[in-house]
Amino acid sequence: MSWAFFIDESGQDRRASPYEVLAAVAVEDRRIWPLIRQISDAQQHYFGMRLFEAYGREAKAQKLLNAKTFRLAAQMEPISEADRCRLAHELLVDGSRVSRERLTALAQAKISYSRFVLRLAKQHGAKVFATIVPRAAPRPVRADALRKDYAYLFERLYYFLNGLPSDPMGFLVFDEFDRSACHLLLEQVSAYFVRTTNGRTRSRLIIPEPFFVHSDLTSLVQLSDLVAYTVSWGVRLHGMDEPARDNLADIADDILRLRFSRRLESGERQSGFKVINDLRPARGRK
């Protein structure tokens, strides 16, 4: 048995998003394909087509769950599932067929679909993890070493694996972005697992070389994007002072129910979420 950790991020441009979030969705190997199939079926059910077919690229959470989506969804009473799918599909196929009813149906379908795939993830035993950095957090001058938010994320993935029976292995699956940036991240991750004490310990359970995939074609990386976006805008933990969007409250609760959490015999609680207020190295804060 092994676990895949599908990893994506939100708010990395540090512009509008209140928090920079690195999120991981953990899925046991034997559950990956059934979950992917059910997510595909869900898109067919809610939109009458795959979202990649509709947009020609990844259906980012920013498109599915932005404030405009909730405003449009609330402009009419809930539309029946059959009519909602038909109207949403008509607008996705032909964007010129804009009407109040179709816009409402598509917006309601986006919200319902997002909540449904999170319920699917829970049914399949998925767990979510996130490191959360305020937009204004101090950052290191040098950017050649692996950032603290990645290291803290790997720490939590290790805690999760280490507490499972038989010590299963885990492997990392990242969204593929700019090729040179992927090579840099690969080098940083490898150096962390090979050259640092904590990294060498965690490489016992986490394979040090990550995989990179196109998120346009990978449903579970898209799911981690949904988690990252919602954590940034809707989840609020102790130490997170930025206001949350009220319209994301239900989806935020869905994600918190998926969060990894474990209480040890010592009474200490391990959590899958970590707020990091300063990304500079602890020694000298350089």
mmCIF file of C-alpha atoms in Angstrom:
data_model
loop_
_atom_site.group_PDB
_atom_site.id
_atom_site.type_symbol
_atom_site.label_atom_id
_atom_site.label_comp_id
_atom_site.label_asym_id
_atom_site.label_seq_id
_atom_site.Cartn_x
_atom_site.Cartn_y
_atom_site.Cartn_z
ATOM 1 C CA MET A 1 0.000 0.000 0.000
ATOM 2 C CA SER A 2 1.157 3.565 -0.724
ATOM 3 C CA TRP A 3 -0.324 7.059 -0.661
ATOM 4 C CA ALA A 4 -0.163 9.768 -3.325
ATOM 5 C CA PHE A 5 0.026 13.403 -2.248
ATOM 6 C CA PHE A 6 -1.393 15.683 -4.944
ATOM 7 C CA ILE A 7 0.010 19.176 -4.350
ATOM 8 C CA ASP A 8 -0.996 22.594 -5.665
ATOM 9 C CA GLU A 9 -0.886 26.168 -4.474
ATOM 10 C CA SER A 10 -2.957 29.338 -4.401
ATOM 11 C CA GLY A 11 -2.130 33.002 -3.857
ATOM 12 C CA GLN A 12 1.505 32.714 -4.967
ATOM 13 C CA ASP A 13 1.322 36.052 -6.791
ATOM 14 C CA ARG A 14 0.662 37.757 -3.422
ATOM 15 C CA ARG A 15 -1.819 40.184 -4.943
ATOM 16 C CA ALA A 16 -5.492 39.702 -4.139
ATOM 17 C CA SER A 17 -5.339 36.483 -2.103
ATOM 18 C CA PRO A 18 -5.103 37.069 1.664
ATOM 19 C CA TYR A 19 -2.931 33.975 2.206
ATOM 20 C CA GLU A 20 -0.412 31.989 0.192
ATOM 21 C CA VAL A 21 -1.400 28.335 0.552
ATOM 22 C CA LEU A 22 0.405 25.130 -0.358
ATOM 23 C CA ALA A 23 -2.104 22.273 -0.179
ATOM 24 C CA ALA A 24 -1.882 18.500 -0.514
ATOM 25 C CA VAL A 25 -4.627 15.926 -0.960
ATOM 26 C CA ALA A 26 -3.626 12.422 0.173
ATOM 27 C CA VAL A 27 -5.278 9.461 -1.534
ATOM 28 C CA GLU A 28 -4.444 5.796 -1.002
ATOM 29 C CA ASP A 29 -3.169 4.143 -4.180
ATOM 30 C CA ARG A 30 -6.088 1.719 -4.613
ATOM 31 C CA ARG A 31 -8.547 4.617 -4.274
ATOM 32 C CA ILE A 32 -7.014 6.927 -6.880
ATOM 33 C CA TRP A 33 -8.634 5.581 -10.038
ATOM 34 C CA PRO A 34 -12.133 5.051 -8.546
ATOM 35 C CA LEU A 35 -12.064 8.618 -7.209
ATOM 36 C CA ILE A 36 -10.917 10.023 -10.563
ATOM 37 C CA ARG A 37 -13.686 8.130 -12.341
ATOM 38 C CA GLN A 38 -16.315 9.430 -9.941
ATOM 39 C CA ILE A 39 -15.080 13.023 -10.309
ATOM 40 C CA SER A 40 -15.362 12.631 -14.083
ATOM 41 C CA ASP A 41 -18.886 11.275 -13.699
ATOM 42 C CA ALA A 42 -19.728 14.195 -11.400
ATOM 43 C CA GLN A 43 -18.668 16.709 -14.043
ATOM 44 C CA GLN A 44 -20.907 14.958 -16.532
ATOM 45 C CA HIS A 45 -23.762 15.023 -14.032
ATOM 46 C CA TYR A 46 -23.443 18.698 -13.074
ATOM 47 C CA PHE A 47 -22.357 20.212 -16.402
ATOM 48 C CA GLY A 48 -23.233 17.651 -19.074
ATOM 49 C CA MET A 49 -19.546 17.491 -20.086
ATOM 50 C CA ARG A 50 -15.990 17.367 -18.741
ATOM 51 C CA LEU A 51 -14.789 20.777 -17.587
ATOM 52 C CA PHE A 52 -11.594 20.445 -19.615
ATOM 53 C CA GLU A 53 -13.770 20.117 -22.712
ATOM 54 C CA ALA A 54 -15.621 23.272 -21.703
ATOM 55 C CA TYR A 55 -12.656 25.506 -20.868
ATOM 56 C CA GLY A 56 -9.807 23.894 -22.810
ATOM 57 C CA ARG A 57 -7.678 24.027 -19.653
ATOM 58 C CA GLU A 58 -7.814 23.316 -15.931
ATOM 59 C CA ALA A 59 -11.026 24.427 -14.221
ATOM 60 C CA LYS A 60 -9.310 26.488 -11.531
ATOM 61 C CA ALA A 61 -11.084 27.055 -8.225
ATOM 62 C CA GLN A 62 -10.740 30.777 -8.869
ATOM 63 C CA LYS A 63 -13.118 30.311 -11.795
ATOM 64 C CA LEU A 64 -15.450 27.900 -9.995
ATOM 65 C CA LEU A 65 -15.760 29.669 -6.648
ATOM 66 C CA ASN A 66 -15.060 33.371 -7.119
ATOM 67 C CA ALA A 67 -17.386 35.962 -5.591
ATOM 68 C CA LYS A 68 -19.211 36.442 -8.908
ATOM 69 C CA THR A 69 -20.204 32.764 -8.952
ATOM 70 C CA PHE A 70 -21.985 33.105 -5.607
ATOM 71 C CA ARG A 71 -23.664 36.362 -6.646
ATOM 72 C CA LEU A 72 -25.021 34.782 -9.826
ATOM 73 C CA ALA A 73 -26.092 31.622 -8.005
ATOM 74 C CA ALA A 74 -28.205 33.646 -5.570
ATOM 75 C CA GLN A 75 -30.034 35.741 -8.158
ATOM 76 C CA MET A 76 -32.712 33.038 -8.594
ATOM 77 C CA GLU A 77 -34.217 30.238 -6.546
ATOM 78 C CA PRO A 78 -32.432 26.843 -6.734
ATOM 79 C CA ILE A 79 -32.934 25.238 -10.145
ATOM 80 C CA SER A 80 -33.763 21.530 -10.375
ATOM 81 C CA GLU A 81 -30.796 19.250 -11.110
ATOM 82 C CA ALA A 82 -31.990 18.224 -14.568
ATOM 83 C CA ASP A 83 -32.740 21.783 -15.685
ATOM 84 C CA ARG A 84 -29.579 23.106 -14.065
ATOM 85 C CA CYS A 85 -27.391 20.633 -15.966
ATOM 86 C CA ARG A 86 -29.152 21.365 -19.259
ATOM 87 C CA LEU A 87 -28.881 25.146 -18.889
ATOM 88 C CA ALA A 88 -25.266 25.028 -17.663
ATOM 89 C CA HIS A 89 -24.310 22.780 -20.566
ATOM 90 C CA GLU A 90 -25.958 25.117 -23.077
ATOM 91 C CA LEU A 91 -23.900 28.057 -21.816
ATOM 92 C CA LEU A 92 -20.640 26.085 -21.680
ATOM 93 C CA VAL A 93 -21.104 24.846 -25.246
ATOM 94 C CA ASP A 94 -22.045 28.279 -26.599
ATOM 95 C CA GLY A 95 -20.954 31.256 -24.517
ATOM 96 C CA SER A 96 -23.030 33.606 -26.641
ATOM 97 C CA ARG A 97 -26.274 32.080 -25.290
ATOM 98 C CA VAL A 98 -26.189 34.239 -22.188
ATOM 99 C CA SER A 99 -29.369 34.483 -20.156
ATOM 100 C CA ARG A 100 -30.155 35.099 -16.513
ATOM 101 C CA GLU A 101 -31.384 31.524 -16.134
ATOM 102 C CA ARG A 102 -28.300 29.960 -17.759
ATOM 103 C CA LEU A 103 -25.864 32.099 -15.764
ATOM 104 C CA THR A 104 -27.667 31.168 -12.555
ATOM 105 C CA ALA A 105 -27.720 27.474 -13.437
ATOM 106 C CA LEU A 106 -24.004 27.390 -14.238
ATOM 107 C CA ALA A 107 -23.119 29.212 -11.019
ATOM 108 C CA GLN A 108 -25.275 26.891 -8.911
ATOM 109 C CA ALA A 109 -23.748 23.883 -10.670
ATOM 110 C CA LYS A 110 -20.195 25.088 -9.905
ATOM 111 C CA ILE A 111 -20.925 25.402 -6.185
ATOM 112 C CA SER A 112 -22.789 22.103 -5.950
ATOM 113 C CA TYR A 113 -20.082 20.293 -7.906
ATOM 114 C CA SER A 114 -17.316 21.665 -5.673
ATOM 115 C CA ARG A 115 -19.066 20.473 -2.522
ATOM 116 C CA PHE A 116 -19.849 17.096 -4.076
ATOM 117 C CA VAL A 117 -16.245 16.302 -5.058
ATOM 118 C CA LEU A 118 -15.134 17.095 -1.505
ATOM 119 C CA ARG A 119 -17.722 14.623 -0.232
ATOM 120 C CA LEU A 120 -16.404 12.071 -2.722
ATOM 121 C CA ALA A 121 -12.893 12.636 -1.393
ATOM 122 C CA LYS A 122 -14.105 12.000 2.143
ATOM 123 C CA GLN A 123 -15.886 8.807 1.078
ATOM 124 C CA HIS A 124 -12.596 7.557 -0.370
ATOM 125 C CA GLY A 125 -10.677 8.269 2.822
ATOM 126 C CA ALA A 126 -8.729 11.240 1.447
ATOM 127 C CA LYS A 127 -6.987 13.614 3.841
ATOM 128 C CA VAL A 128 -5.955 17.215 3.232
ATOM 129 C CA PHE A 129 -2.928 19.195 4.399
ATOM 130 C CA ALA A 130 -1.967 22.840 4.017
ATOM 131 C CA THR A 131 0.723 25.312 4.953
ATOM 132 C CA ILE A 132 -0.601 28.852 5.150
ATOM 133 C CA VAL A 133 1.509 31.999 4.812
ATOM 134 C CA PRO A 134 0.168 35.567 5.243
ATOM 135 C CA ARG A 135 0.666 37.703 2.165
ATOM 136 C CA ALA A 136 2.897 40.133 4.106
ATOM 137 C CA ALA A 137 5.020 37.469 5.855
ATOM 138 C CA PRO A 138 8.776 38.204 5.850
ATOM 139 C CA ARG A 139 10.669 36.135 3.295
ATOM 140 C CA PRO A 140 14.308 35.062 2.970
ATOM 141 C CA VAL A 141 16.631 37.110 0.802
ATOM 142 C CA ARG A 142 18.034 33.973 -0.830
ATOM 143 C CA ALA A 143 15.615 31.685 -2.665
ATOM 144 C CA ASP A 144 17.947 28.771 -3.426
ATOM 145 C CA ALA A 145 16.904 26.548 -0.507
ATOM 146 C CA LEU A 146 13.587 24.758 -0.051
ATOM 147 C CA ARG A 147 11.091 27.135 1.509
ATOM 148 C CA LYS A 148 9.779 26.575 5.014
ATOM 149 C CA ASP A 149 6.196 26.076 3.822
ATOM 150 C CA TYR A 150 7.310 23.057 1.766
ATOM 151 C CA ALA A 151 9.380 21.668 4.649
ATOM 152 C CA TYR A 152 6.475 22.029 7.083
ATOM 153 C CA LEU A 153 4.142 20.388 4.577
ATOM 154 C CA PHE A 154 6.502 17.412 4.185
ATOM 155 C CA GLU A 155 6.724 17.178 7.968
ATOM 156 C CA ARG A 156 2.950 16.781 8.214
ATOM 157 C CA LEU A 157 2.837 14.246 5.413
ATOM 158 C CA TYR A 158 5.469 12.248 7.287
ATOM 159 C CA TYR A 159 3.465 12.431 10.542
ATOM 160 C CA PHE A 160 0.457 11.077 8.661
ATOM 161 C CA LEU A 161 2.338 8.144 7.097
ATOM 162 C CA ASN A 162 4.261 7.339 10.263
ATOM 163 C CA GLY A 163 1.052 6.812 12.215
ATOM 164 C CA LEU A 164 -0.454 4.332 9.751
ATOM 165 C CA PRO A 165 -0.092 0.546 10.036
ATOM 166 C CA SER A 166 2.780 -1.062 8.088
ATOM 167 C CA ASP A 167 4.550 2.276 7.430
ATOM 168 C CA PRO A 168 3.234 2.836 3.878
ATOM 169 C CA MET A 169 5.292 4.897 1.427
ATOM 170 C CA GLY A 170 4.122 8.196 0.001
ATOM 171 C CA PHE A 171 4.949 9.917 -3.280
ATOM 172 C CA LEU A 172 4.577 13.568 -4.262
ATOM 173 C CA VAL A 173 2.636 14.725 -7.329
ATOM 174 C CA PHE A 174 3.047 18.402 -8.246
ATOM 175 C CA ASP A 175 1.323 20.559 -10.818
ATOM 176 C CA GLU A 176 3.767 21.111 -13.673
ATOM 177 C CA PHE A 177 4.400 24.804 -14.300
ATOM 178 C CA ASP A 178 7.363 26.531 -15.945
ATOM 179 C CA ARG A 179 9.975 23.885 -16.821
ATOM 180 C CA SER A 180 12.922 25.754 -15.313
ATOM 181 C CA ALA A 181 10.930 26.331 -12.112
ATOM 182 C CA CYS A 182 10.117 22.601 -11.987
ATOM 183 C CA HIS A 183 13.828 21.750 -12.259
ATOM 184 C CA LEU A 184 14.620 24.215 -9.467
ATOM 185 C CA LEU A 185 11.936 22.767 -7.203
ATOM 186 C CA LEU A 186 13.104 19.226 -7.999
ATOM 187 C CA GLU A 187 16.651 20.149 -6.985
ATOM 188 C CA GLN A 188 15.452 21.830 -3.779
ATOM 189 C CA VAL A 189 13.246 18.889 -2.781
ATOM 190 C CA SER A 190 16.045 16.417 -3.505
ATOM 191 C CA ALA A 191 18.543 18.461 -1.478
ATOM 192 C CA TYR A 192 16.109 18.668 1.440
ATOM 193 C CA PHE A 193 15.563 14.898 1.578
ATOM 194 C CA VAL A 194 19.216 13.986 1.005
ATOM 195 C CA ARG A 195 21.210 16.678 2.836
ATOM 196 C CA THR A 196 19.153 17.671 5.880
ATOM 197 C CA THR A 197 18.633 15.598 9.009
ATOM 198 C CA ASN A 198 14.863 16.003 9.001
ATOM 199 C CA GLY A 199 14.704 15.295 5.289
ATOM 200 C CA ARG A 200 16.696 12.081 5.584
ATOM 201 C CA THR A 201 14.371 10.925 8.361
ATOM 202 C CA ARG A 202 11.277 11.659 6.306
ATOM 203 C CA SER A 203 12.692 10.033 3.164
ATOM 204 C CA ARG A 204 12.158 6.750 4.992
ATOM 205 C CA LEU A 205 8.472 7.122 4.094
ATOM 206 C CA ILE A 206 8.327 9.834 1.401
ATOM 207 C CA ILE A 207 9.960 9.162 -1.975
ATOM 208 C CA PRO A 208 12.352 12.112 -2.435
ATOM 209 C CA GLU A 209 11.811 12.631 -6.175
ATOM 210 C CA PRO A 210 8.405 14.169 -6.977
ATOM 211 C CA PHE A 211 6.344 13.594 -10.101
ATOM 212 C CA PHE A 212 5.134 16.553 -12.190
ATOM 213 C CA VAL A 213 1.843 16.369 -14.076
ATOM 214 C CA HIS A 214 -0.289 18.711 -16.151
ATOM 215 C CA SER A 215 -3.090 19.851 -13.850
ATOM 216 C CA ASP A 216 -5.325 20.378 -16.904
ATOM 217 C CA LEU A 217 -5.539 16.609 -17.180
ATOM 218 C CA THR A 218 -5.230 15.549 -13.540
ATOM 219 C CA SER A 219 -8.444 15.645 -11.528
ATOM 220 C CA LEU A 220 -6.769 15.238 -8.160
ATOM 221 C CA VAL A 221 -4.322 18.119 -8.644
ATOM 222 C CA GLN A 222 -7.389 20.199 -9.501
ATOM 223 C CA LEU A 223 -8.905 18.990 -6.231
ATOM 224 C CA SER A 224 -5.831 20.222 -4.334
ATOM 225 C CA ASP A 225 -6.220 23.583 -6.106
ATOM 226 C CA LEU A 226 -9.805 23.716 -4.797
ATOM 227 C CA VAL A 227 -8.505 23.059 -1.283
ATOM 228 C CA ALA A 228 -5.736 25.675 -1.541
ATOM 229 C CA TYR A 229 -8.070 28.379 -2.862
ATOM 230 C CA THR A 230 -10.721 27.756 -0.217
ATOM 231 C CA VAL A 231 -8.191 27.695 2.616
ATOM 232 C CA SER A 232 -6.827 31.047 1.432
ATOM 233 C CA TRP A 233 -10.216 32.745 1.176
ATOM 234 C CA GLY A 234 -12.511 30.809 3.485
ATOM 235 C CA VAL A 235 -10.749 28.808 6.227
ATOM 236 C CA ARG A 236 -9.712 30.706 9.348
ATOM 237 C CA LEU A 237 -7.615 29.167 12.126
ATOM 238 C CA HIS A 238 -5.980 30.704 15.173
ATOM 239 C CA GLY A 239 -3.543 33.345 13.992
ATOM 240 C CA MET A 240 -5.324 33.974 10.680
ATOM 241 C CA ASP A 241 -6.607 37.529 11.057
ATOM 242 C CA GLU A 242 -7.631 38.357 7.490
ATOM 243 C CA PRO A 243 -11.422 38.355 6.955
ATOM 244 C CA ALA A 244 -12.927 35.275 5.328
ATOM 245 C CA ARG A 245 -15.514 35.232 2.570
ATOM 246 C CA ASP A 246 -18.788 34.225 4.208
ATOM 247 C CA ASN A 247 -20.050 32.577 1.020
ATOM 248 C CA LEU A 248 -17.257 29.981 1.281
ATOM 249 C CA ALA A 249 -18.171 28.927 4.839
ATOM 250 C CA ASP A 250 -19.858 25.644 3.880
ATOM 251 C CA ILE A 251 -17.044 24.589 1.554
ATOM 252 C CA ALA A 252 -14.482 25.602 4.185
ATOM 253 C CA ASP A 253 -16.274 23.329 6.677
ATOM 254 C CA ASP A 254 -16.170 20.493 4.121
ATOM 255 C CA ILE A 255 -12.400 20.921 3.861
ATOM 256 C CA LEU A 256 -11.884 21.088 7.619
ATOM 257 C CA ARG A 257 -13.674 17.745 7.906
ATOM 258 C CA LEU A 258 -11.037 16.312 5.544
ATOM 259 C CA ARG A 259 -8.101 17.796 7.450
ATOM 260 C CA PHE A 260 -5.623 15.313 8.879
ATOM 261 C CA SER A 261 -5.630 15.392 12.680
ATOM 262 C CA ARG A 262 -4.360 12.864 15.194
ATOM 263 C CA ARG A 263 -3.929 12.875 18.987
ATOM 264 C CA LEU A 264 -0.892 10.965 20.232
ATOM 265 C CA GLU A 265 -0.741 8.926 23.431
ATOM 266 C CA SER A 266 1.244 11.787 24.965
ATOM 267 C CA GLY A 267 -1.751 14.053 24.432
ATOM 268 C CA GLU A 268 -0.023 16.043 21.680
ATOM 269 C CA ARG A 269 -2.190 16.733 18.628
ATOM 270 C CA GLN A 270 -0.769 16.482 15.127
ATOM 271 C CA SER A 271 -2.521 18.657 12.557
ATOM 272 C CA GLY A 272 -2.371 18.726 8.799
ATOM 273 C CA PHE A 273 -2.604 22.545 8.728
ATOM 274 C CA LYS A 274 0.195 24.917 9.724
ATOM 275 C CA VAL A 275 0.182 28.730 9.753
ATOM 276 C CA ILE A 276 3.668 30.161 9.093
ATOM 277 C CA ASN A 277 4.058 33.845 9.873
ATOM 278 C CA ASP A 278 7.717 34.147 8.866
ATOM 279 C CA LEU A 279 9.436 32.282 6.032
ATOM 280 C CA ARG A 280 12.948 33.382 6.985
ATOM 281 C CA PRO A 281 15.332 30.791 8.466
ATOM 282 C CA ALA A 282 15.082 30.654 12.251
ATOM 283 C CA ARG A 283 18.810 31.223 12.765
ATOM 284 C CA GLY A 284 19.355 34.963 12.515
ATOM 285 C CA ARG A 285 16.165 35.444 10.479
ATOM 286 C CA LYS A 286 18.202 36.132 7.345
#
